[in-house]
Amino acid sequence: MKIDDFRKSKNIEDRRGQSSGGYSGGSAGSGMLLQLLLSRTGWKTKLIILILLFVIGGSGFSGILTGGNTSNPYQSANITTTSDLEVSDEDADFVSKVFASTEDYWDQTFKDEGLTYQAPTLVLYTGSTQTGCGTGQASSGPFYCSADKKVYLDLSFYEELSTKYGAAGDFAMAYVIAHEVGHHVQNELGTMSAYHKKYQSLSEKDANALNVRLELQADYYAGAWANYVQGEGLLEEGDFEEAMTAAHAVGDDHLQKEAYGKTYPDSFTHGTSEQRKRWFNRGFEYGDIEHGDTFSASSL
Ligand SMILES: [Zn+2]
């Protein structure tokens, strides 16, 4: 990505090196409860807690890998620590510039629709941090919190993308950021609150299916942003493929096959690798909001 000369975003909150402050209350949400309980209980209890949390409703987290809801019992088994991975200020500069490019794109796109875009904040942190949706954990990957309108990113995920997920390259990381910003766009457009309302009334299977539509739309919006990047002459050869490889790597079927040797389609919350690539690619082709209505699409 040829983004060296791009401005850096002003909407950055740098919390790197700060601890999350433990269980001091205040902004405690289901994320914190989940973290507390998962650390001390057996798997049966964990499952019950996860189901209870599902009944209570979505947590407000929406990530590239996990989040959106906390009902997936397959996601708690794969927690790793990331603190020993290398990050540099160069990485922080890069994500800040990518974030700025999403601001320019969505600002203009909203204007074209007669709307005003209120940009989100990008929080850089290490390990864990307090969010408007409970405690954020780096082990869950980057995520967006709809309650405080912030994207949370531990930069070690950048390296993890290539080492753990086999998706190397700067544009793989850029896609991840654009996906999270896509959730903010959903929040701004009211899609997110409609989703949360509907989510509460659904069975677990149907709620997961609805979550897939939310996630695929965020992939579509990431693709629409990539179309803008190309129009600005910022795309380098191989960038598009890097994003597609990343979209493939974070597909539910791929992640479950890697972790468990099989898939559990009813538990999919983000879509298969094929679906994620398809909706990113569709966004890249159309570069608009209109063609990204995953909620009305008869097939995904
Ligand atoms: Zn997501």
PDB file of C-alpha atoms and ligand atoms in Angstrom:
ATOM      1  CA  MET A   1       0.000   0.000   0.000  1.00  0.00           C
ATOM      2  CA  LYS A   2       1.471   3.367  -1.039  1.00  0.00           C
ATOM      3  CA  ILE A   3       0.335   5.283   2.011  1.00  0.00           C
ATOM      4  CA  ASP A   4       3.636   6.743   3.337  1.00  0.00           C
ATOM      5  CA  ASP A   5       2.693  10.319   2.395  1.00  0.00           C
ATOM      6  CA  PHE A   6      -0.851  10.084   3.730  1.00  0.00           C
ATOM      7  CA  ARG A   7      -1.793  12.157   6.783  1.00  0.00           C
ATOM      8  CA  LYS A   8      -2.098  10.430  10.150  1.00  0.00           C
ATOM      9  CA  SER A   9      -5.488  10.276  11.824  1.00  0.00           C
ATOM     10  CA  LYS A  10      -6.098  12.610  14.756  1.00  0.00           C
ATOM     11  CA  ASN A  11      -8.636  10.196  16.201  1.00  0.00           C
ATOM     12  CA  ILE A  12      -6.090   7.954  17.892  1.00  0.00           C
ATOM     13  CA  GLU A  13      -5.972   7.109  21.575  1.00  0.00           C
ATOM     14  CA  ASP A  14      -2.675   5.505  22.560  1.00  0.00           C
ATOM     15  CA  ARG A  15      -3.008   3.280  25.635  1.00  0.00           C
ATOM     16  CA  ARG A  16      -0.058   1.060  24.868  1.00  0.00           C
ATOM     17  CA  GLY A  17       1.844  -0.021  27.946  1.00  0.00           C
ATOM     18  CA  GLN A  18      -1.070   0.737  30.273  1.00  0.00           C
ATOM     19  CA  SER A  19      -2.675  -2.022  32.260  1.00  0.00           C
ATOM     20  CA  SER A  20      -6.432  -2.438  32.149  1.00  0.00           C
ATOM     21  CA  GLY A  21      -6.627  -1.677  35.876  1.00  0.00           C
ATOM     22  CA  GLY A  22      -8.159  -4.974  36.954  1.00  0.00           C
ATOM     23  CA  TYR A  23     -11.745  -5.367  38.054  1.00  0.00           C
ATOM     24  CA  SER A  24     -12.356  -1.858  39.261  1.00  0.00           C
ATOM     25  CA  GLY A  25     -15.998  -1.805  38.234  1.00  0.00           C
ATOM     26  CA  GLY A  26     -17.589   1.129  36.505  1.00  0.00           C
ATOM     27  CA  SER A  27     -17.696   0.045  32.908  1.00  0.00           C
ATOM     28  CA  ALA A  28     -18.046  -3.639  33.690  1.00  0.00           C
ATOM     29  CA  GLY A  29     -19.970  -5.467  31.003  1.00  0.00           C
ATOM     30  CA  SER A  30     -20.443  -9.014  29.873  1.00  0.00           C
ATOM     31  CA  GLY A  31     -16.895  -9.073  28.508  1.00  0.00           C
ATOM     32  CA  MET A  32     -15.445  -8.635  31.973  1.00  0.00           C
ATOM     33  CA  LEU A  33     -17.823 -11.164  33.475  1.00  0.00           C
ATOM     34  CA  LEU A  34     -16.876 -13.588  30.754  1.00  0.00           C
ATOM     35  CA  GLN A  35     -13.185 -13.109  31.353  1.00  0.00           C
ATOM     36  CA  LEU A  36     -13.574 -13.581  35.102  1.00  0.00           C
ATOM     37  CA  LEU A  37     -15.657 -16.707  34.814  1.00  0.00           C
ATOM     38  CA  LEU A  38     -13.709 -18.333  32.028  1.00  0.00           C
ATOM     39  CA  SER A  39     -10.565 -18.190  34.091  1.00  0.00           C
ATOM     40  CA  ARG A  40     -11.963 -20.194  36.990  1.00  0.00           C
ATOM     41  CA  THR A  41     -14.478 -22.679  35.700  1.00  0.00           C
ATOM     42  CA  GLY A  42     -14.739 -25.979  33.896  1.00  0.00           C
ATOM     43  CA  TRP A  43     -16.002 -26.287  30.363  1.00  0.00           C
ATOM     44  CA  LYS A  44     -19.562 -27.260  31.308  1.00  0.00           C
ATOM     45  CA  THR A  45     -19.936 -24.165  33.445  1.00  0.00           C
ATOM     46  CA  LYS A  46     -18.352 -22.095  30.703  1.00  0.00           C
ATOM     47  CA  LEU A  47     -20.899 -23.392  28.228  1.00  0.00           C
ATOM     48  CA  ILE A  48     -23.772 -22.525  30.554  1.00  0.00           C
ATOM     49  CA  ILE A  49     -22.345 -19.043  31.108  1.00  0.00           C
ATOM     50  CA  LEU A  50     -21.934 -18.550  27.388  1.00  0.00           C
ATOM     51  CA  ILE A  51     -25.535 -19.591  26.790  1.00  0.00           C
ATOM     52  CA  LEU A  52     -26.698 -17.255  29.563  1.00  0.00           C
ATOM     53  CA  LEU A  53     -24.730 -14.394  28.066  1.00  0.00           C
ATOM     54  CA  PHE A  54     -26.279 -15.226  24.738  1.00  0.00           C
ATOM     55  CA  VAL A  55     -29.745 -15.019  26.272  1.00  0.00           C
ATOM     56  CA  ILE A  56     -28.877 -11.669  27.853  1.00  0.00           C
ATOM     57  CA  GLY A  57     -27.899 -10.405  24.450  1.00  0.00           C
ATOM     58  CA  GLY A  58     -25.001  -9.312  22.298  1.00  0.00           C
ATOM     59  CA  SER A  59     -22.080  -7.699  24.065  1.00  0.00           C
ATOM     60  CA  GLY A  60     -21.621  -4.866  21.602  1.00  0.00           C
ATOM     61  CA  PHE A  61     -18.251  -6.230  20.513  1.00  0.00           C
ATOM     62  CA  SER A  62     -17.824  -6.815  16.805  1.00  0.00           C
ATOM     63  CA  GLY A  63     -14.492  -8.155  15.692  1.00  0.00           C
ATOM     64  CA  ILE A  64     -12.816  -9.624  12.671  1.00  0.00           C
ATOM     65  CA  LEU A  65     -12.583 -13.010  14.400  1.00  0.00           C
ATOM     66  CA  THR A  66     -14.820 -13.006  17.455  1.00  0.00           C
ATOM     67  CA  GLY A  67     -17.320 -10.717  19.094  1.00  0.00           C
ATOM     68  CA  GLY A  68     -20.672  -9.455  17.881  1.00  0.00           C
ATOM     69  CA  ASN A  69     -22.028 -11.957  20.355  1.00  0.00           C
ATOM     70  CA  THR A  70     -20.485 -14.237  22.920  1.00  0.00           C
ATOM     71  CA  SER A  71     -22.509 -17.340  22.192  1.00  0.00           C
ATOM     72  CA  ASN A  72     -19.946 -19.318  20.241  1.00  0.00           C
ATOM     73  CA  PRO A  73     -18.611 -22.087  22.478  1.00  0.00           C
ATOM     74  CA  TYR A  74     -15.803 -22.852  20.082  1.00  0.00           C
ATOM     75  CA  GLN A  75     -14.041 -19.554  20.435  1.00  0.00           C
ATOM     76  CA  SER A  76     -12.941 -19.701  24.053  1.00  0.00           C
ATOM     77  CA  ALA A  77     -10.629 -22.680  23.514  1.00  0.00           C
ATOM     78  CA  ASN A  78      -8.076 -20.914  21.420  1.00  0.00           C
ATOM     79  CA  ILE A  79      -6.778 -18.099  23.600  1.00  0.00           C
ATOM     80  CA  THR A  80      -3.121 -17.168  23.186  1.00  0.00           C
ATOM     81  CA  THR A  81      -0.978 -14.415  24.597  1.00  0.00           C
ATOM     82  CA  THR A  82       0.477 -11.940  22.186  1.00  0.00           C
ATOM     83  CA  SER A  83       2.650  -9.759  24.378  1.00  0.00           C
ATOM     84  CA  ASP A  84       5.984 -11.116  23.107  1.00  0.00           C
ATOM     85  CA  LEU A  85       5.297 -10.206  19.500  1.00  0.00           C
ATOM     86  CA  GLU A  86       7.173  -7.273  18.055  1.00  0.00           C
ATOM     87  CA  VAL A  87       5.486  -3.972  17.311  1.00  0.00           C
ATOM     88  CA  SER A  88       7.056  -0.725  16.199  1.00  0.00           C
ATOM     89  CA  ASP A  89       6.093   2.914  15.859  1.00  0.00           C
ATOM     90  CA  GLU A  90       6.192   2.312  12.142  1.00  0.00           C
ATOM     91  CA  ASP A  91       3.242  -0.046  12.602  1.00  0.00           C
ATOM     92  CA  ALA A  92       1.398   2.580  14.647  1.00  0.00           C
ATOM     93  CA  ASP A  93       2.032   5.185  11.931  1.00  0.00           C
ATOM     94  CA  PHE A  94       0.795   2.797   9.286  1.00  0.00           C
ATOM     95  CA  VAL A  95      -2.498   1.945  11.008  1.00  0.00           C
ATOM     96  CA  SER A  96      -3.002   5.633  11.785  1.00  0.00           C
ATOM     97  CA  LYS A  97      -2.701   6.473   8.081  1.00  0.00           C
ATOM     98  CA  VAL A  98      -5.003   3.644   7.093  1.00  0.00           C
ATOM     99  CA  PHE A  99      -7.492   4.917   9.669  1.00  0.00           C
ATOM    100  CA  ALA A 100      -7.235   8.419   8.179  1.00  0.00           C
ATOM    101  CA  SER A 101      -7.966   7.003   4.727  1.00  0.00           C
ATOM    102  CA  THR A 102     -11.170   5.407   6.049  1.00  0.00           C
ATOM    103  CA  GLU A 103     -12.145   8.810   7.485  1.00  0.00           C
ATOM    104  CA  ASP A 104     -11.715  10.470   4.086  1.00  0.00           C
ATOM    105  CA  TYR A 105     -13.587   7.743   2.270  1.00  0.00           C
ATOM    106  CA  TRP A 106     -16.556   7.522   4.609  1.00  0.00           C
ATOM    107  CA  ASP A 107     -16.745  11.281   5.073  1.00  0.00           C
ATOM    108  CA  GLN A 108     -17.179  11.708   1.329  1.00  0.00           C
ATOM    109  CA  THR A 109     -19.474   8.699   0.939  1.00  0.00           C
ATOM    110  CA  PHE A 110     -21.788   9.919   3.707  1.00  0.00           C
ATOM    111  CA  LYS A 111     -21.800  13.418   2.175  1.00  0.00           C
ATOM    112  CA  ASP A 112     -22.848  11.921  -1.161  1.00  0.00           C
ATOM    113  CA  GLU A 113     -25.819  10.381   0.664  1.00  0.00           C
ATOM    114  CA  GLY A 114     -26.690  13.671   2.346  1.00  0.00           C
ATOM    115  CA  LEU A 115     -25.369  12.413   5.695  1.00  0.00           C
ATOM    116  CA  THR A 116     -22.631  13.512   8.098  1.00  0.00           C
ATOM    117  CA  TYR A 117     -19.975  11.020   9.126  1.00  0.00           C
ATOM    118  CA  GLN A 118     -18.807  11.098  12.730  1.00  0.00           C
ATOM    119  CA  ALA A 119     -15.488   9.256  12.669  1.00  0.00           C
ATOM    120  CA  PRO A 120     -14.701   6.623  15.306  1.00  0.00           C
ATOM    121  CA  THR A 121     -11.610   6.597  17.549  1.00  0.00           C
ATOM    122  CA  LEU A 122      -8.824   4.061  17.163  1.00  0.00           C
ATOM    123  CA  VAL A 123      -7.520   2.847  20.523  1.00  0.00           C
ATOM    124  CA  LEU A 124      -4.060   1.270  20.483  1.00  0.00           C
ATOM    125  CA  TYR A 125      -3.491  -0.920  23.511  1.00  0.00           C
ATOM    126  CA  THR A 126      -1.496  -3.887  24.718  1.00  0.00           C
ATOM    127  CA  GLY A 127      -2.888  -6.975  26.418  1.00  0.00           C
ATOM    128  CA  SER A 128      -6.253  -5.882  27.753  1.00  0.00           C
ATOM    129  CA  THR A 129      -8.130  -2.615  28.191  1.00  0.00           C
ATOM    130  CA  GLN A 130     -11.410  -1.253  29.484  1.00  0.00           C
ATOM    131  CA  THR A 131     -13.999  -0.458  26.841  1.00  0.00           C
ATOM    132  CA  GLY A 132     -17.615   0.690  26.750  1.00  0.00           C
ATOM    133  CA  CYS A 133     -18.449  -2.989  26.134  1.00  0.00           C
ATOM    134  CA  GLY A 134     -16.461  -4.515  29.014  1.00  0.00           C
ATOM    135  CA  THR A 135     -12.839  -5.609  29.086  1.00  0.00           C
ATOM    136  CA  GLY A 136     -11.217  -5.884  25.689  1.00  0.00           C
ATOM    137  CA  GLN A 137      -8.702  -8.687  25.218  1.00  0.00           C
ATOM    138  CA  ALA A 138      -5.998  -8.720  22.570  1.00  0.00           C
ATOM    139  CA  SER A 139      -6.474 -12.481  22.315  1.00  0.00           C
ATOM    140  CA  SER A 140      -9.871 -11.917  20.655  1.00  0.00           C
ATOM    141  CA  GLY A 141      -8.275  -9.915  17.854  1.00  0.00           C
ATOM    142  CA  PRO A 142      -9.187  -6.357  16.833  1.00  0.00           C
ATOM    143  CA  PHE A 143     -12.779  -5.310  17.562  1.00  0.00           C
ATOM    144  CA  TYR A 144     -15.234  -2.431  17.480  1.00  0.00           C
ATOM    145  CA  CYS A 145     -17.331  -1.433  20.491  1.00  0.00           C
ATOM    146  CA  SER A 146     -20.643   0.089  19.430  1.00  0.00           C
ATOM    147  CA  ALA A 147     -21.293   1.631  22.864  1.00  0.00           C
ATOM    148  CA  ASP A 148     -18.238   3.935  22.854  1.00  0.00           C
ATOM    149  CA  LYS A 149     -17.723   4.026  19.063  1.00  0.00           C
ATOM    150  CA  LYS A 150     -14.093   2.965  19.262  1.00  0.00           C
ATOM    151  CA  VAL A 151     -12.006   0.465  17.348  1.00  0.00           C
ATOM    152  CA  TYR A 152      -9.607  -1.446  19.641  1.00  0.00           C
ATOM    153  CA  LEU A 153      -6.343  -2.769  18.291  1.00  0.00           C
ATOM    154  CA  ASP A 154      -3.343  -4.448  19.864  1.00  0.00           C
ATOM    155  CA  LEU A 155      -0.673  -3.956  17.220  1.00  0.00           C
ATOM    156  CA  SER A 156       0.762  -7.404  17.867  1.00  0.00           C
ATOM    157  CA  PHE A 157      -2.126  -8.658  15.745  1.00  0.00           C
ATOM    158  CA  TYR A 158      -0.270  -7.264  12.722  1.00  0.00           C
ATOM    159  CA  GLU A 159       2.474  -9.845  13.141  1.00  0.00           C
ATOM    160  CA  GLU A 160       0.009 -12.483  14.257  1.00  0.00           C
ATOM    161  CA  LEU A 161      -1.835 -12.090  10.976  1.00  0.00           C
ATOM    162  CA  SER A 162       1.128 -13.516   9.083  1.00  0.00           C
ATOM    163  CA  THR A 163       2.494 -15.908  11.720  1.00  0.00           C
ATOM    164  CA  LYS A 164      -0.764 -17.358  13.027  1.00  0.00           C
ATOM    165  CA  TYR A 165      -3.192 -16.785  10.153  1.00  0.00           C
ATOM    166  CA  GLY A 166      -0.828 -16.948   7.180  1.00  0.00           C
ATOM    167  CA  ALA A 167      -2.059 -13.576   5.901  1.00  0.00           C
ATOM    168  CA  ALA A 168       1.065 -11.460   5.456  1.00  0.00           C
ATOM    169  CA  GLY A 169       1.348  -7.951   4.065  1.00  0.00           C
ATOM    170  CA  ASP A 170       0.333  -4.416   4.939  1.00  0.00           C
ATOM    171  CA  PHE A 171      -2.939  -4.602   3.057  1.00  0.00           C
ATOM    172  CA  ALA A 172      -4.036  -7.651   5.051  1.00  0.00           C
ATOM    173  CA  MET A 173      -3.786  -5.435   8.150  1.00  0.00           C
ATOM    174  CA  ALA A 174      -5.464  -2.542   6.333  1.00  0.00           C
ATOM    175  CA  TYR A 175      -8.401  -4.812   5.479  1.00  0.00           C
ATOM    176  CA  VAL A 176      -8.785  -5.727   9.163  1.00  0.00           C
ATOM    177  CA  ILE A 177      -8.934  -2.045  10.148  1.00  0.00           C
ATOM    178  CA  ALA A 178     -11.361  -1.246   7.328  1.00  0.00           C
ATOM    179  CA  HIS A 179     -13.567  -4.140   8.491  1.00  0.00           C
ATOM    180  CA  GLU A 180     -13.754  -2.730  12.027  1.00  0.00           C
ATOM    181  CA  VAL A 181     -14.504   0.739  10.660  1.00  0.00           C
ATOM    182  CA  GLY A 182     -17.219  -1.010   8.634  1.00  0.00           C
ATOM    183  CA  HIS A 183     -18.898  -1.887  11.955  1.00  0.00           C
ATOM    184  CA  HIS A 184     -18.769   1.777  12.909  1.00  0.00           C
ATOM    185  CA  VAL A 185     -20.447   2.654   9.613  1.00  0.00           C
ATOM    186  CA  GLN A 186     -23.181   0.164  10.507  1.00  0.00           C
ATOM    187  CA  ASN A 187     -23.516   1.896  13.861  1.00  0.00           C
ATOM    188  CA  GLU A 188     -23.759   5.335  12.223  1.00  0.00           C
ATOM    189  CA  LEU A 189     -26.336   4.137   9.702  1.00  0.00           C
ATOM    190  CA  GLY A 190     -28.534   2.562  12.405  1.00  0.00           C
ATOM    191  CA  THR A 191     -27.962  -0.975  11.098  1.00  0.00           C
ATOM    192  CA  MET A 192     -26.201  -1.968  14.303  1.00  0.00           C
ATOM    193  CA  SER A 193     -29.045  -0.988  16.644  1.00  0.00           C
ATOM    194  CA  ALA A 194     -31.592  -2.723  14.410  1.00  0.00           C
ATOM    195  CA  TYR A 195     -29.359  -5.773  14.541  1.00  0.00           C
ATOM    196  CA  HIS A 196     -29.073  -5.680  18.352  1.00  0.00           C
ATOM    197  CA  LYS A 197     -32.852  -5.344  18.688  1.00  0.00           C
ATOM    198  CA  LYS A 198     -33.589  -8.271  16.408  1.00  0.00           C
ATOM    199  CA  TYR A 199     -30.776 -10.390  17.844  1.00  0.00           C
ATOM    200  CA  GLN A 200     -32.434 -10.581  21.279  1.00  0.00           C
ATOM    201  CA  SER A 201     -35.524 -12.351  19.958  1.00  0.00           C
ATOM    202  CA  LEU A 202     -33.805 -15.069  17.960  1.00  0.00           C
ATOM    203  CA  SER A 203     -32.758 -18.639  18.674  1.00  0.00           C
ATOM    204  CA  GLU A 204     -29.022 -19.200  18.956  1.00  0.00           C
ATOM    205  CA  LYS A 205     -28.811 -20.626  15.450  1.00  0.00           C
ATOM    206  CA  ASP A 206     -30.777 -17.736  13.907  1.00  0.00           C
ATOM    207  CA  ALA A 207     -28.868 -15.162  15.953  1.00  0.00           C
ATOM    208  CA  ASN A 208     -25.602 -16.575  14.625  1.00  0.00           C
ATOM    209  CA  ALA A 209     -26.963 -16.404  11.084  1.00  0.00           C
ATOM    210  CA  LEU A 210     -27.916 -12.751  11.637  1.00  0.00           C
ATOM    211  CA  ASN A 211     -24.450 -12.078  12.993  1.00  0.00           C
ATOM    212  CA  VAL A 212     -22.961 -13.522   9.807  1.00  0.00           C
ATOM    213  CA  ARG A 213     -24.914 -10.924   7.805  1.00  0.00           C
ATOM    214  CA  LEU A 214     -23.577  -8.145  10.032  1.00  0.00           C
ATOM    215  CA  GLU A 215     -20.004  -9.371   9.575  1.00  0.00           C
ATOM    216  CA  LEU A 216     -20.256  -9.890   5.817  1.00  0.00           C
ATOM    217  CA  GLN A 217     -21.548  -6.349   5.466  1.00  0.00           C
ATOM    218  CA  ALA A 218     -18.485  -5.094   7.333  1.00  0.00           C
ATOM    219  CA  ASP A 219     -16.386  -7.059   4.823  1.00  0.00           C
ATOM    220  CA  TYR A 220     -18.357  -5.437   1.998  1.00  0.00           C
ATOM    221  CA  TYR A 221     -17.664  -1.970   3.445  1.00  0.00           C
ATOM    222  CA  ALA A 222     -13.969  -2.866   3.712  1.00  0.00           C
ATOM    223  CA  GLY A 223     -14.092  -3.754   0.020  1.00  0.00           C
ATOM    224  CA  ALA A 224     -15.818  -0.454  -0.813  1.00  0.00           C
ATOM    225  CA  TRP A 225     -13.014   1.381   1.010  1.00  0.00           C
ATOM    226  CA  ALA A 226     -10.451  -0.682  -0.975  1.00  0.00           C
ATOM    227  CA  ASN A 227     -12.117   0.539  -4.170  1.00  0.00           C
ATOM    228  CA  TYR A 228     -11.506   4.120  -2.982  1.00  0.00           C
ATOM    229  CA  VAL A 229      -7.881   3.268  -2.150  1.00  0.00           C
ATOM    230  CA  GLN A 230      -7.416   2.004  -5.672  1.00  0.00           C
ATOM    231  CA  GLY A 231      -9.012   5.166  -7.108  1.00  0.00           C
ATOM    232  CA  GLU A 232      -6.571   7.277  -5.084  1.00  0.00           C
ATOM    233  CA  GLY A 233      -3.645   5.347  -6.612  1.00  0.00           C
ATOM    234  CA  LEU A 234      -2.599   3.954  -3.222  1.00  0.00           C
ATOM    235  CA  LEU A 235      -2.956   0.290  -4.122  1.00  0.00           C
ATOM    236  CA  GLU A 236       0.166  -1.723  -4.896  1.00  0.00           C
ATOM    237  CA  GLU A 237       0.423  -4.933  -6.833  1.00  0.00           C
ATOM    238  CA  GLY A 238      -0.497  -7.847  -4.590  1.00  0.00           C
ATOM    239  CA  ASP A 239      -2.504  -5.719  -2.128  1.00  0.00           C
ATOM    240  CA  PHE A 240      -5.883  -6.998  -3.253  1.00  0.00           C
ATOM    241  CA  GLU A 241      -4.669 -10.597  -2.929  1.00  0.00           C
ATOM    242  CA  GLU A 242      -3.341  -9.857   0.569  1.00  0.00           C
ATOM    243  CA  ALA A 243      -6.810  -8.739   1.645  1.00  0.00           C
ATOM    244  CA  MET A 244      -8.424 -11.779   0.031  1.00  0.00           C
ATOM    245  CA  THR A 245      -5.966 -14.090   1.794  1.00  0.00           C
ATOM    246  CA  ALA A 246      -6.797 -12.403   5.100  1.00  0.00           C
ATOM    247  CA  ALA A 247     -10.554 -12.678   4.432  1.00  0.00           C
ATOM    248  CA  HIS A 248     -10.043 -16.364   3.707  1.00  0.00           C
ATOM    249  CA  ALA A 249      -7.963 -16.880   6.854  1.00  0.00           C
ATOM    250  CA  VAL A 250     -10.630 -15.444   9.166  1.00  0.00           C
ATOM    251  CA  GLY A 251     -13.516 -17.436   7.667  1.00  0.00           C
ATOM    252  CA  ASP A 252     -15.373 -19.480  10.291  1.00  0.00           C
ATOM    253  CA  ASP A 253     -15.006 -22.764   8.415  1.00  0.00           C
ATOM    254  CA  HIS A 254     -11.271 -22.241   8.011  1.00  0.00           C
ATOM    255  CA  LEU A 255     -10.726 -21.264  11.674  1.00  0.00           C
ATOM    256  CA  GLN A 256     -12.781 -24.193  12.968  1.00  0.00           C
ATOM    257  CA  LYS A 257     -11.084 -26.696  10.677  1.00  0.00           C
ATOM    258  CA  GLU A 258      -7.707 -25.481  11.916  1.00  0.00           C
ATOM    259  CA  ALA A 259      -8.750 -25.651  15.562  1.00  0.00           C
ATOM    260  CA  TYR A 260     -11.037 -28.688  15.694  1.00  0.00           C
ATOM    261  CA  GLY A 261     -10.521 -30.565  12.435  1.00  0.00           C
ATOM    262  CA  LYS A 262     -14.182 -30.061  11.501  1.00  0.00           C
ATOM    263  CA  THR A 263     -16.787 -27.329  11.136  1.00  0.00           C
ATOM    264  CA  TYR A 264     -19.917 -26.438  13.084  1.00  0.00           C
ATOM    265  CA  PRO A 265     -21.964 -24.396  10.565  1.00  0.00           C
ATOM    266  CA  ASP A 266     -24.726 -23.482  13.050  1.00  0.00           C
ATOM    267  CA  SER A 267     -22.109 -21.756  15.182  1.00  0.00           C
ATOM    268  CA  PHE A 268     -20.700 -19.631  12.337  1.00  0.00           C
ATOM    269  CA  THR A 269     -20.857 -15.951  13.278  1.00  0.00           C
ATOM    270  CA  HIS A 270     -18.692 -14.322  10.599  1.00  0.00           C
ATOM    271  CA  GLY A 271     -19.262 -16.360   7.441  1.00  0.00           C
ATOM    272  CA  THR A 272     -17.187 -18.875   5.545  1.00  0.00           C
ATOM    273  CA  SER A 273     -13.936 -18.001   3.817  1.00  0.00           C
ATOM    274  CA  GLU A 274     -15.757 -18.016   0.465  1.00  0.00           C
ATOM    275  CA  GLN A 275     -18.478 -15.679   1.730  1.00  0.00           C
ATOM    276  CA  ARG A 276     -16.024 -13.263   3.305  1.00  0.00           C
ATOM    277  CA  LYS A 277     -13.990 -13.062   0.100  1.00  0.00           C
ATOM    278  CA  ARG A 278     -17.140 -12.716  -2.003  1.00  0.00           C
ATOM    279  CA  TRP A 279     -18.528  -9.762  -0.039  1.00  0.00           C
ATOM    280  CA  PHE A 280     -15.176  -8.010   0.187  1.00  0.00           C
ATOM    281  CA  ASN A 281     -14.784  -8.454  -3.548  1.00  0.00           C
ATOM    282  CA  ARG A 282     -18.324  -7.195  -4.178  1.00  0.00           C
ATOM    283  CA  GLY A 283     -17.580  -4.058  -2.167  1.00  0.00           C
ATOM    284  CA  PHE A 284     -14.403  -3.599  -4.161  1.00  0.00           C
ATOM    285  CA  GLU A 285     -16.375  -3.872  -7.417  1.00  0.00           C
ATOM    286  CA  TYR A 286     -19.226  -1.516  -6.545  1.00  0.00           C
ATOM    287  CA  GLY A 287     -17.524   0.878  -4.127  1.00  0.00           C
ATOM    288  CA  ASP A 288     -20.844   2.071  -2.720  1.00  0.00           C
ATOM    289  CA  ILE A 289     -23.237   1.518   0.205  1.00  0.00           C
ATOM    290  CA  GLU A 290     -26.247   0.325  -1.812  1.00  0.00           C
ATOM    291  CA  HIS A 291     -24.939  -3.031  -3.005  1.00  0.00           C
ATOM    292  CA  GLY A 292     -23.907  -4.097   0.487  1.00  0.00           C
ATOM    293  CA  ASP A 293     -27.310  -5.031   1.873  1.00  0.00           C
ATOM    294  CA  THR A 294     -26.390  -8.445   3.263  1.00  0.00           C
ATOM    295  CA  PHE A 295     -29.524  -8.395   5.447  1.00  0.00           C
ATOM    296  CA  SER A 296     -31.882  -8.569   2.438  1.00  0.00           C
ATOM    297  CA  ALA A 297     -29.721 -10.826   0.286  1.00  0.00           C
ATOM    298  CA  SER A 298     -31.437 -14.191  -0.359  1.00  0.00           C
ATOM    299  CA  SER A 299     -28.096 -15.942  -0.626  1.00  0.00           C
ATOM    300  CA  LEU A 300     -24.805 -14.922   0.882  1.00  0.00           C
TER     301      LEU A 300
HETATM  302 ZN    ZN B   1     -16.473  -7.948  12.470  1.00  0.00          ZN
END
